């Protein structure tokens, strides 16, 4: 108290001395306000030792907030109002561990000093031990974020407590509220007859003897029939009924599909009936399965089905939720402490598969607790806290539970081998049609096998978050699966659907304009979107299950699950989840504002000047890096209107020759002779003045078509095209400023046409890009190739995906433009926005390539690229020894013709060309924008790296002039984002938060760029399998180089290091070709 009194007196004196200075007086008044508030409030208790998580979790309110950082407890109540990031951001971690966000964001020495003043005590343990595991939702929220199992909820209920509903979700998620009873619980009831069959199911069911024995045992049939009487169910508890239903369904399925696995009946001698018939693609077949269930099994199964309210089939509840028991009754629910009660086989693979889902459901109980709390609260601060808890719970399920399925034994064998699951277990439990004698009017009943879609977890999360299902077929399928859920689960989900979901509540709370509530709304939106991201993680992991356990062993691209679901619906569900995100209102990643640091206004894209001579290849056009207009027939092109009739006729002849490329170039066809015979019709093209006087669009289209014709002649074994093609090609090439050779510009960038979905075209494509109707403006056009050599799907696929990519490159170009304006204005938020846009664009096309890789058959691609090789080779006509570009030396490693001219490209050169996208400016521009090298210097001694570097250097010669000028503007000293970040690091007024945002956004961009380059390597592995290892080694060096180039601005700031010192005068004058690593900067 005396210390605070001295502070007050000193502050009063200072305020009096500077009262005439408005700004200083305001600052001192703020000090006075804080001093009075701190002096008047109760000081934290003295440092305590032995604080527990249970005690910490109780302090999670606005008027009483504790948090844990690095194992130390801090009372932060008095700091909530003054926290630069807002009180709600701090309150979201109240009563919980905040170590990771505290260290990730990066806090200044002043902030850490302030934190020490709020120190309250030390935790009893650095992390909660297993023996003292918190059980309530609040206490579990305090767990340190780690990818480890929590052991699930506590099932310790008194044995005689039966009033608690078996399938209640309040405390244990979707697992039963008490441990499932063993099979022996049915002894003494009418269902005791089923107990005798459980242990022999794996053996008798496999051989088919189960069906044989039951059909012959009249006494046992009568006992089974009595289980279907209403009196048999009288006096049974819910636990016994659930166990009886599971046992009856397992026996029914074993009878249904008994002896259906291949070799289950042994092998016949060759002389006694021939060889065994093998099932297509696997080792099992359901050919011996009966389609009729006798009354002695049909009656009890249907009676139990009506009692539990679920279809008469093994479902997710019977095979997972109620199909486990603990080995150590007091131990947690883990893979080592749980075993399955019911099995159809004796395989560990079945056991592991089912137990993995038990653990997933156990850990998901924390998810359900957060969903319930978030759905019931009307307090927005509590909603924010529960969203954070929900995100963490989902994160733990994805990171700790889902990977369990892929664990291996000590000898390296998978514990659940995908081929065993697919070929042995899956056929036994898959969807089927069955007739129940004496039930359902003896009509066939369609039965869904157990499926992950029958789990209530994701439907519950979808209902609570407001994730809609756009597919009518998917809604219908999910509705059928819902019938296989316990009735209490169905009612719980219906209750969530009946009330406003979390997304709706957040959108309704959106403030109008800028107000004090904006901060809290933004925090809710960010927390909600993080939850959506975790749901997406879950669904993508589930999709990996599908690929690894169904599609891969079945060698199929389209399949259905055990429950009969088409896996196409899963992709649609992922898309629907992505659409549930709420748009965030921010100018970048910056969330925390340091007082006294100016906030820069967000910038927008400035108007771009279009130069008429370069407009066709302007990088700022609506077609991105593609040519401005599609390649069309001269008779329908706008540029042909002013041409003389003979020249128009000659252009039409060129078009007709190009149309015949696929038909006459195969097997050294007569294409050269056909072209040579057209020399009279092509005579007008020999007039240089007319060619040069044509519009830029006309010359570019003519260049593209002539290059394809010349390449067709070369591909049929001729060193150069006929003179009627060679001369106009050289003239047009000189006028557009590129060599007379077929490269990426002609193959892709100017070789495209677009068709809109609702465009009506008669006959073949006219080649014109018709403007869509107003209703179609949101629809993307169908981009396709105009000229081709082989006319195969592989060739079309390769060109079309790159046409789409370079068309949408307009987004990344716009991001680069915005970044340059933002760097000029020192707008860190604008720079971060641009980096985010660049990362999003790269991620989008990584996913785009992945989707095509998944569905595209790659077996013919290596053959396709070999077939295209002759057309991509360089004969004498395309040698770089033309007038304005100098000469290119012929390398000794290339086969030459008699005149010494290079005649064919080696496979390694073609591979490097594919890897670099030929002469495309896209990848070089992104690398220059980020300030990193596309081919790391560390790999320059490698053979592949040398060829790649040579390809990049030659590619600049084949770029359109505007593209090359754009690239050179990005390569100027001091222009890259990397150099801007270092300049901002050296600025004293830049906050730690701003540096953090720049660092994270920049490093994310490097990560996504590396991810995209890996797709280029994957493309090489498909086209050139023999070069796969060499390009993978190159990519490893590239990844290592990218890790070195990652920014570490926060560590540098924390260590008090200067930006750097050197003769070049700092980052603004550093050359792009000589980047300075982070370790050199620290020195």
PDB file of C-alpha atoms in Angstrom, residues 88-284:
ATOM      1  CA  UNK A  88     -12.688 -11.860 -24.355  1.00  0.00           C
ATOM      2  CA  UNK A  89      -9.548 -13.276 -25.944  1.00  0.00           C
ATOM      3  CA  UNK A  90      -7.998 -13.593 -22.486  1.00  0.00           C
ATOM      4  CA  UNK A  91     -11.223 -14.848 -20.942  1.00  0.00           C
ATOM      5  CA  UNK A  92     -11.352 -17.684 -23.489  1.00  0.00           C
ATOM      6  CA  UNK A  93      -8.381 -19.261 -21.704  1.00  0.00           C
ATOM      7  CA  UNK A  94      -9.523 -18.529 -18.152  1.00  0.00           C
ATOM      8  CA  UNK A  95      -9.305 -21.626 -15.986  1.00  0.00           C
ATOM      9  CA  UNK A  96      -7.193 -23.357 -18.625  1.00  0.00           C
ATOM     10  CA  UNK A  97      -3.662 -23.710 -19.937  1.00  0.00           C
ATOM     11  CA  UNK A  98      -2.625 -20.754 -22.105  1.00  0.00           C
ATOM     12  CA  UNK A  99       1.042 -21.629 -22.608  1.00  0.00           C
ATOM     13  CA  UNK A 100       0.815 -22.356 -26.329  1.00  0.00           C
ATOM     14  CA  UNK A 101      -1.051 -19.188 -27.412  1.00  0.00           C
ATOM     15  CA  UNK A 102       1.048 -17.052 -25.065  1.00  0.00           C
ATOM     16  CA  UNK A 103       4.325 -18.268 -26.539  1.00  0.00           C
ATOM     17  CA  UNK A 104       3.043 -18.455 -30.116  1.00  0.00           C
ATOM     18  CA  UNK A 105       1.831 -14.858 -30.251  1.00  0.00           C
ATOM     19  CA  UNK A 106       5.014 -13.597 -28.635  1.00  0.00           C
ATOM     20  CA  UNK A 107       4.935 -11.078 -25.801  1.00  0.00           C
ATOM     21  CA  UNK A 108       7.304  -8.251 -25.052  1.00  0.00           C
ATOM     22  CA  UNK A 109       9.467  -7.924 -21.960  1.00  0.00           C
ATOM     23  CA  UNK A 110       7.010  -5.372 -20.605  1.00  0.00           C
ATOM     24  CA  UNK A 111       4.142  -7.832 -20.941  1.00  0.00           C
ATOM     25  CA  UNK A 112       6.114 -10.586 -19.233  1.00  0.00           C
ATOM     26  CA  UNK A 113       7.037  -8.221 -16.399  1.00  0.00           C
ATOM     27  CA  UNK A 114       3.360  -7.355 -15.954  1.00  0.00           C
ATOM     28  CA  UNK A 115       2.552 -11.067 -15.945  1.00  0.00           C
ATOM     29  CA  UNK A 116       5.004 -11.725 -13.113  1.00  0.00           C
ATOM     30  CA  UNK A 117       3.141  -9.225 -10.975  1.00  0.00           C
ATOM     31  CA  UNK A 118       0.025 -11.367 -11.313  1.00  0.00           C
ATOM     32  CA  UNK A 119       1.735 -14.616 -10.319  1.00  0.00           C
ATOM     33  CA  UNK A 120      -0.401 -16.595  -7.923  1.00  0.00           C
ATOM     34  CA  UNK A 121       1.289 -19.948  -7.443  1.00  0.00           C
ATOM     35  CA  UNK A 122       2.655 -23.141  -8.942  1.00  0.00           C
ATOM     36  CA  UNK A 123       0.734 -26.155 -10.131  1.00  0.00           C
ATOM     37  CA  UNK A 124       1.098 -29.334  -8.201  1.00  0.00           C
ATOM     38  CA  UNK A 125       2.207 -31.079 -11.425  1.00  0.00           C
ATOM     39  CA  UNK A 126       3.378 -29.545 -14.681  1.00  0.00           C
ATOM     40  CA  UNK A 127       0.657 -31.534 -16.432  1.00  0.00           C
ATOM     41  CA  UNK A 128      -2.229 -33.383 -14.812  1.00  0.00           C
ATOM     42  CA  UNK A 129      -1.318 -36.934 -13.976  1.00  0.00           C
ATOM     43  CA  UNK A 130      -3.432 -39.918 -14.951  1.00  0.00           C
ATOM     44  CA  UNK A 131      -4.374 -40.607 -11.378  1.00  0.00           C
ATOM     45  CA  UNK A 132      -5.698 -37.117 -10.783  1.00  0.00           C
ATOM     46  CA  UNK A 133      -7.489 -36.745 -14.098  1.00  0.00           C
ATOM     47  CA  UNK A 134     -10.196 -34.040 -14.022  1.00  0.00           C
ATOM     48  CA  UNK A 135     -13.622 -35.406 -14.809  1.00  0.00           C
ATOM     49  CA  UNK A 136     -15.867 -32.412 -15.318  1.00  0.00           C
ATOM     50  CA  UNK A 137     -16.071 -30.467 -18.559  1.00  0.00           C
ATOM     51  CA  UNK A 138     -14.557 -27.404 -16.930  1.00  0.00           C
ATOM     52  CA  UNK A 139     -11.667 -29.352 -15.469  1.00  0.00           C
ATOM     53  CA  UNK A 140     -10.959 -31.198 -18.680  1.00  0.00           C
ATOM     54  CA  UNK A 141     -10.845 -27.865 -20.482  1.00  0.00           C
ATOM     55  CA  UNK A 142      -7.839 -27.027 -18.346  1.00  0.00           C
ATOM     56  CA  UNK A 143      -5.791 -29.858 -19.725  1.00  0.00           C
ATOM     57  CA  UNK A 144      -2.666 -28.872 -21.555  1.00  0.00           C
ATOM     58  CA  UNK A 145      -3.137 -29.319 -25.282  1.00  0.00           C
ATOM     59  CA  UNK A 146      -1.451 -32.552 -26.246  1.00  0.00           C
ATOM     60  CA  UNK A 147      -2.164 -35.415 -28.610  1.00  0.00           C
ATOM     61  CA  UNK A 148      -2.628 -37.968 -25.828  1.00  0.00           C
ATOM     62  CA  UNK A 149      -5.671 -39.883 -24.634  1.00  0.00           C
ATOM     63  CA  UNK A 150      -7.492 -38.628 -21.554  1.00  0.00           C
ATOM     64  CA  UNK A 151      -8.938 -42.045 -20.771  1.00  0.00           C
ATOM     65  CA  UNK A 152     -12.492 -40.998 -21.467  1.00  0.00           C
ATOM     66  CA  UNK A 153     -15.270 -40.254 -18.984  1.00  0.00           C
ATOM     67  CA  UNK A 154     -15.591 -41.798 -15.538  1.00  0.00           C
ATOM     68  CA  UNK A 155     -18.034 -44.730 -15.568  1.00  0.00           C
ATOM     69  CA  UNK A 156     -17.914 -45.284 -11.814  1.00  0.00           C
ATOM     70  CA  UNK A 157     -21.613 -45.688 -11.062  1.00  0.00           C
ATOM     71  CA  UNK A 158     -23.146 -47.780  -8.335  1.00  0.00           C
ATOM     72  CA  UNK A 159     -24.108 -51.210  -9.601  1.00  0.00           C
ATOM     73  CA  UNK A 160     -27.695 -50.869  -8.440  1.00  0.00           C
ATOM     74  CA  UNK A 161     -28.206 -47.521 -10.148  1.00  0.00           C
ATOM     75  CA  UNK A 162     -30.491 -48.357 -13.076  1.00  0.00           C
ATOM     76  CA  UNK A 163     -32.518 -45.170 -13.078  1.00  0.00           C
ATOM     77  CA  UNK A 164     -29.865 -43.450 -15.209  1.00  0.00           C
ATOM     78  CA  UNK A 165     -30.820 -43.878 -18.892  1.00  0.00           C
ATOM     79  CA  UNK A 166     -28.489 -46.323 -20.622  1.00  0.00           C
ATOM     80  CA  UNK A 167     -27.925 -44.085 -23.653  1.00  0.00           C
ATOM     81  CA  UNK A 168     -27.963 -40.673 -21.947  1.00  0.00           C
ATOM     82  CA  UNK A 169     -25.451 -38.241 -23.379  1.00  0.00           C
ATOM     83  CA  UNK A 170     -25.086 -35.757 -20.540  1.00  0.00           C
ATOM     84  CA  UNK A 171     -21.964 -37.211 -18.949  1.00  0.00           C
ATOM     85  CA  UNK A 172     -20.502 -39.920 -21.161  1.00  0.00           C
ATOM     86  CA  UNK A 173     -21.071 -38.807 -24.693  1.00  0.00           C
ATOM     87  CA  UNK A 174     -22.496 -41.480 -26.954  1.00  0.00           C
ATOM     88  CA  UNK A 175     -21.089 -44.450 -25.085  1.00  0.00           C
ATOM     89  CA  UNK A 176     -23.496 -46.042 -22.587  1.00  0.00           C
ATOM     90  CA  UNK A 177     -23.648 -44.364 -19.187  1.00  0.00           C
ATOM     91  CA  UNK A 178     -22.330 -47.538 -17.536  1.00  0.00           C
ATOM     92  CA  UNK A 179     -20.009 -50.288 -18.668  1.00  0.00           C
ATOM     93  CA  UNK A 180     -21.726 -52.823 -20.957  1.00  0.00           C
ATOM     94  CA  UNK A 181     -22.807 -55.951 -19.178  1.00  0.00           C
ATOM     95  CA  UNK A 182     -21.116 -59.224 -20.162  1.00  0.00           C
ATOM     96  CA  UNK A 183     -22.834 -61.972 -22.123  1.00  0.00           C
ATOM     97  CA  UNK A 184     -23.181 -63.917 -18.898  1.00  0.00           C
ATOM     98  CA  UNK A 185     -25.774 -61.374 -17.769  1.00  0.00           C
ATOM     99  CA  UNK A 186     -28.244 -63.292 -19.977  1.00  0.00           C
ATOM    100  CA  UNK A 187     -27.851 -66.516 -17.984  1.00  0.00           C
ATOM    101  CA  UNK A 188     -31.097 -67.287 -16.208  1.00  0.00           C
ATOM    102  CA  UNK A 189     -33.177 -65.562 -18.903  1.00  0.00           C
ATOM    103  CA  UNK A 190     -34.823 -66.943 -22.031  1.00  0.00           C
ATOM    104  CA  UNK A 191     -31.841 -65.679 -24.019  1.00  0.00           C
ATOM    105  CA  UNK A 192     -29.449 -68.011 -22.276  1.00  0.00           C
ATOM    106  CA  UNK A 193     -29.527 -70.194 -25.385  1.00  0.00           C
ATOM    107  CA  UNK A 194     -27.674 -67.460 -27.273  1.00  0.00           C
ATOM    108  CA  UNK A 195     -24.887 -67.445 -24.694  1.00  0.00           C
ATOM    109  CA  UNK A 196     -23.875 -70.952 -25.762  1.00  0.00           C
ATOM    110  CA  UNK A 197     -23.346 -69.788 -29.341  1.00  0.00           C
ATOM    111  CA  UNK A 198     -21.282 -66.634 -28.777  1.00  0.00           C
ATOM    112  CA  UNK A 199     -17.914 -68.241 -28.172  1.00  0.00           C
ATOM    113  CA  UNK A 200     -18.194 -70.604 -31.140  1.00  0.00           C
ATOM    114  CA  UNK A 201     -19.251 -67.958 -33.666  1.00  0.00           C
ATOM    115  CA  UNK A 202     -15.735 -67.343 -35.066  1.00  0.00           C
ATOM    116  CA  UNK A 203     -15.211 -71.056 -35.774  1.00  0.00           C
ATOM    117  CA  UNK A 204     -18.673 -72.365 -36.673  1.00  0.00           C
ATOM    118  CA  UNK A 205     -19.580 -69.215 -38.529  1.00  0.00           C
ATOM    119  CA  UNK A 206     -16.464 -69.446 -40.722  1.00  0.00           C
ATOM    120  CA  UNK A 207     -16.953 -73.082 -41.672  1.00  0.00           C
ATOM    121  CA  UNK A 208     -20.703 -72.913 -42.096  1.00  0.00           C
ATOM    122  CA  UNK A 209     -21.283 -75.549 -39.441  1.00  0.00           C
ATOM    123  CA  UNK A 210     -23.362 -73.068 -37.411  1.00  0.00           C
ATOM    124  CA  UNK A 211     -26.115 -73.154 -39.985  1.00  0.00           C
ATOM    125  CA  UNK A 212     -25.856 -76.915 -40.334  1.00  0.00           C
ATOM    126  CA  UNK A 213     -26.075 -77.543 -36.600  1.00  0.00           C
ATOM    127  CA  UNK A 214     -28.960 -75.138 -35.944  1.00  0.00           C
ATOM    128  CA  UNK A 215     -30.982 -76.525 -38.846  1.00  0.00           C
ATOM    129  CA  UNK A 216     -30.607 -80.028 -37.390  1.00  0.00           C
ATOM    130  CA  UNK A 217     -31.134 -79.229 -33.669  1.00  0.00           C
ATOM    131  CA  UNK A 218     -34.916 -79.124 -33.086  1.00  0.00           C
ATOM    132  CA  UNK A 219     -34.569 -78.650 -29.325  1.00  0.00           C
ATOM    133  CA  UNK A 220     -32.421 -75.570 -29.720  1.00  0.00           C
ATOM    134  CA  UNK A 221     -34.776 -74.179 -32.323  1.00  0.00           C
ATOM    135  CA  UNK A 222     -37.652 -74.334 -29.808  1.00  0.00           C
ATOM    136  CA  UNK A 223     -35.578 -72.486 -27.218  1.00  0.00           C
ATOM    137  CA  UNK A 224     -34.732 -69.823 -29.774  1.00  0.00           C
ATOM    138  CA  UNK A 225     -38.402 -69.497 -30.768  1.00  0.00           C
ATOM    139  CA  UNK A 226     -39.413 -68.855 -27.147  1.00  0.00           C
ATOM    140  CA  UNK A 227     -37.034 -65.851 -27.117  1.00  0.00           C
ATOM    141  CA  UNK A 228     -39.432 -64.180 -29.535  1.00  0.00           C
ATOM    142  CA  UNK A 229     -42.380 -64.362 -27.135  1.00  0.00           C
ATOM    143  CA  UNK A 230     -43.351 -61.106 -25.382  1.00  0.00           C
ATOM    144  CA  UNK A 231     -42.907 -62.817 -22.008  1.00  0.00           C
ATOM    145  CA  UNK A 232     -39.202 -63.347 -22.722  1.00  0.00           C
ATOM    146  CA  UNK A 233     -38.562 -59.614 -22.468  1.00  0.00           C
ATOM    147  CA  UNK A 234     -40.491 -59.059 -19.241  1.00  0.00           C
ATOM    148  CA  UNK A 235     -38.268 -58.194 -16.302  1.00  0.00           C
ATOM    149  CA  UNK A 236     -35.122 -57.562 -18.385  1.00  0.00           C
ATOM    150  CA  UNK A 237     -33.144 -54.387 -17.745  1.00  0.00           C
ATOM    151  CA  UNK A 238     -32.131 -52.042 -20.538  1.00  0.00           C
ATOM    152  CA  UNK A 239     -28.589 -53.408 -20.261  1.00  0.00           C
ATOM    153  CA  UNK A 240     -29.744 -57.009 -20.694  1.00  0.00           C
ATOM    154  CA  UNK A 241     -31.987 -56.106 -23.621  1.00  0.00           C
ATOM    155  CA  UNK A 242     -29.127 -54.296 -25.365  1.00  0.00           C
ATOM    156  CA  UNK A 243     -26.791 -57.229 -24.792  1.00  0.00           C
ATOM    157  CA  UNK A 244     -29.411 -59.716 -26.014  1.00  0.00           C
ATOM    158  CA  UNK A 245     -29.998 -57.685 -29.163  1.00  0.00           C
ATOM    159  CA  UNK A 246     -26.264 -57.607 -29.941  1.00  0.00           C
ATOM    160  CA  UNK A 247     -25.821 -61.343 -29.356  1.00  0.00           C
ATOM    161  CA  UNK A 248     -28.884 -62.210 -31.442  1.00  0.00           C
ATOM    162  CA  UNK A 249     -27.741 -60.039 -34.345  1.00  0.00           C
ATOM    163  CA  UNK A 250     -24.253 -61.542 -34.345  1.00  0.00           C
ATOM    164  CA  UNK A 251     -25.700 -65.076 -34.367  1.00  0.00           C
ATOM    165  CA  UNK A 252     -28.101 -64.081 -37.144  1.00  0.00           C
ATOM    166  CA  UNK A 253     -25.317 -62.673 -39.338  1.00  0.00           C
ATOM    167  CA  UNK A 254     -23.102 -65.709 -38.695  1.00  0.00           C
ATOM    168  CA  UNK A 255     -26.002 -67.952 -39.785  1.00  0.00           C
ATOM    169  CA  UNK A 256     -26.772 -65.705 -42.754  1.00  0.00           C
ATOM    170  CA  UNK A 257     -23.267 -65.677 -44.184  1.00  0.00           C
ATOM    171  CA  UNK A 258     -21.897 -68.936 -42.753  1.00  0.00           C
ATOM    172  CA  UNK A 259     -19.247 -70.630 -44.863  1.00  0.00           C
ATOM    173  CA  UNK A 260     -19.146 -67.902 -47.482  1.00  0.00           C
ATOM    174  CA  UNK A 261     -15.436 -67.075 -47.268  1.00  0.00           C
ATOM    175  CA  UNK A 262     -13.232 -68.640 -49.910  1.00  0.00           C
ATOM    176  CA  UNK A 263     -11.495 -71.846 -48.792  1.00  0.00           C
ATOM    177  CA  UNK A 264     -13.764 -72.040 -45.698  1.00  0.00           C
ATOM    178  CA  UNK A 265     -14.900 -75.468 -46.937  1.00  0.00           C
ATOM    179  CA  UNK A 266     -11.403 -76.658 -47.793  1.00  0.00           C
ATOM    180  CA  UNK A 267     -10.156 -77.649 -51.262  1.00  0.00           C
ATOM    181  CA  UNK A 268     -11.563 -80.282 -53.550  1.00  0.00           C
ATOM    182  CA  UNK A 269      -9.393 -82.699 -55.408  1.00  0.00           C
ATOM    183  CA  UNK A 270      -8.893 -81.963 -59.061  1.00  0.00           C
ATOM    184  CA  UNK A 271     -10.569 -85.211 -60.017  1.00  0.00           C
ATOM    185  CA  UNK A 272     -13.538 -84.542 -57.725  1.00  0.00           C
ATOM    186  CA  UNK A 273     -15.067 -81.435 -59.137  1.00  0.00           C
ATOM    187  CA  UNK A 274     -12.228 -79.263 -60.346  1.00  0.00           C
ATOM    188  CA  UNK A 275     -10.516 -76.259 -58.873  1.00  0.00           C
ATOM    189  CA  UNK A 276     -12.051 -73.830 -56.454  1.00  0.00           C
ATOM    190  CA  UNK A 277     -13.571 -70.767 -58.018  1.00  0.00           C
ATOM    191  CA  UNK A 278     -11.799 -67.611 -56.866  1.00  0.00           C
ATOM    192  CA  UNK A 279     -13.690 -64.446 -56.184  1.00  0.00           C
ATOM    193  CA  UNK A 280     -12.826 -61.544 -58.467  1.00  0.00           C
ATOM    194  CA  UNK A 281     -10.196 -59.348 -56.904  1.00  0.00           C
ATOM    195  CA  UNK A 282     -10.109 -61.030 -53.531  1.00  0.00           C
ATOM    196  CA  UNK A 283     -10.199 -64.150 -51.428  1.00  0.00           C
ATOM    197  CA  UNK A 284     -13.847 -64.256 -50.414  1.00  0.00           C
TER     198      UNK A 284
END
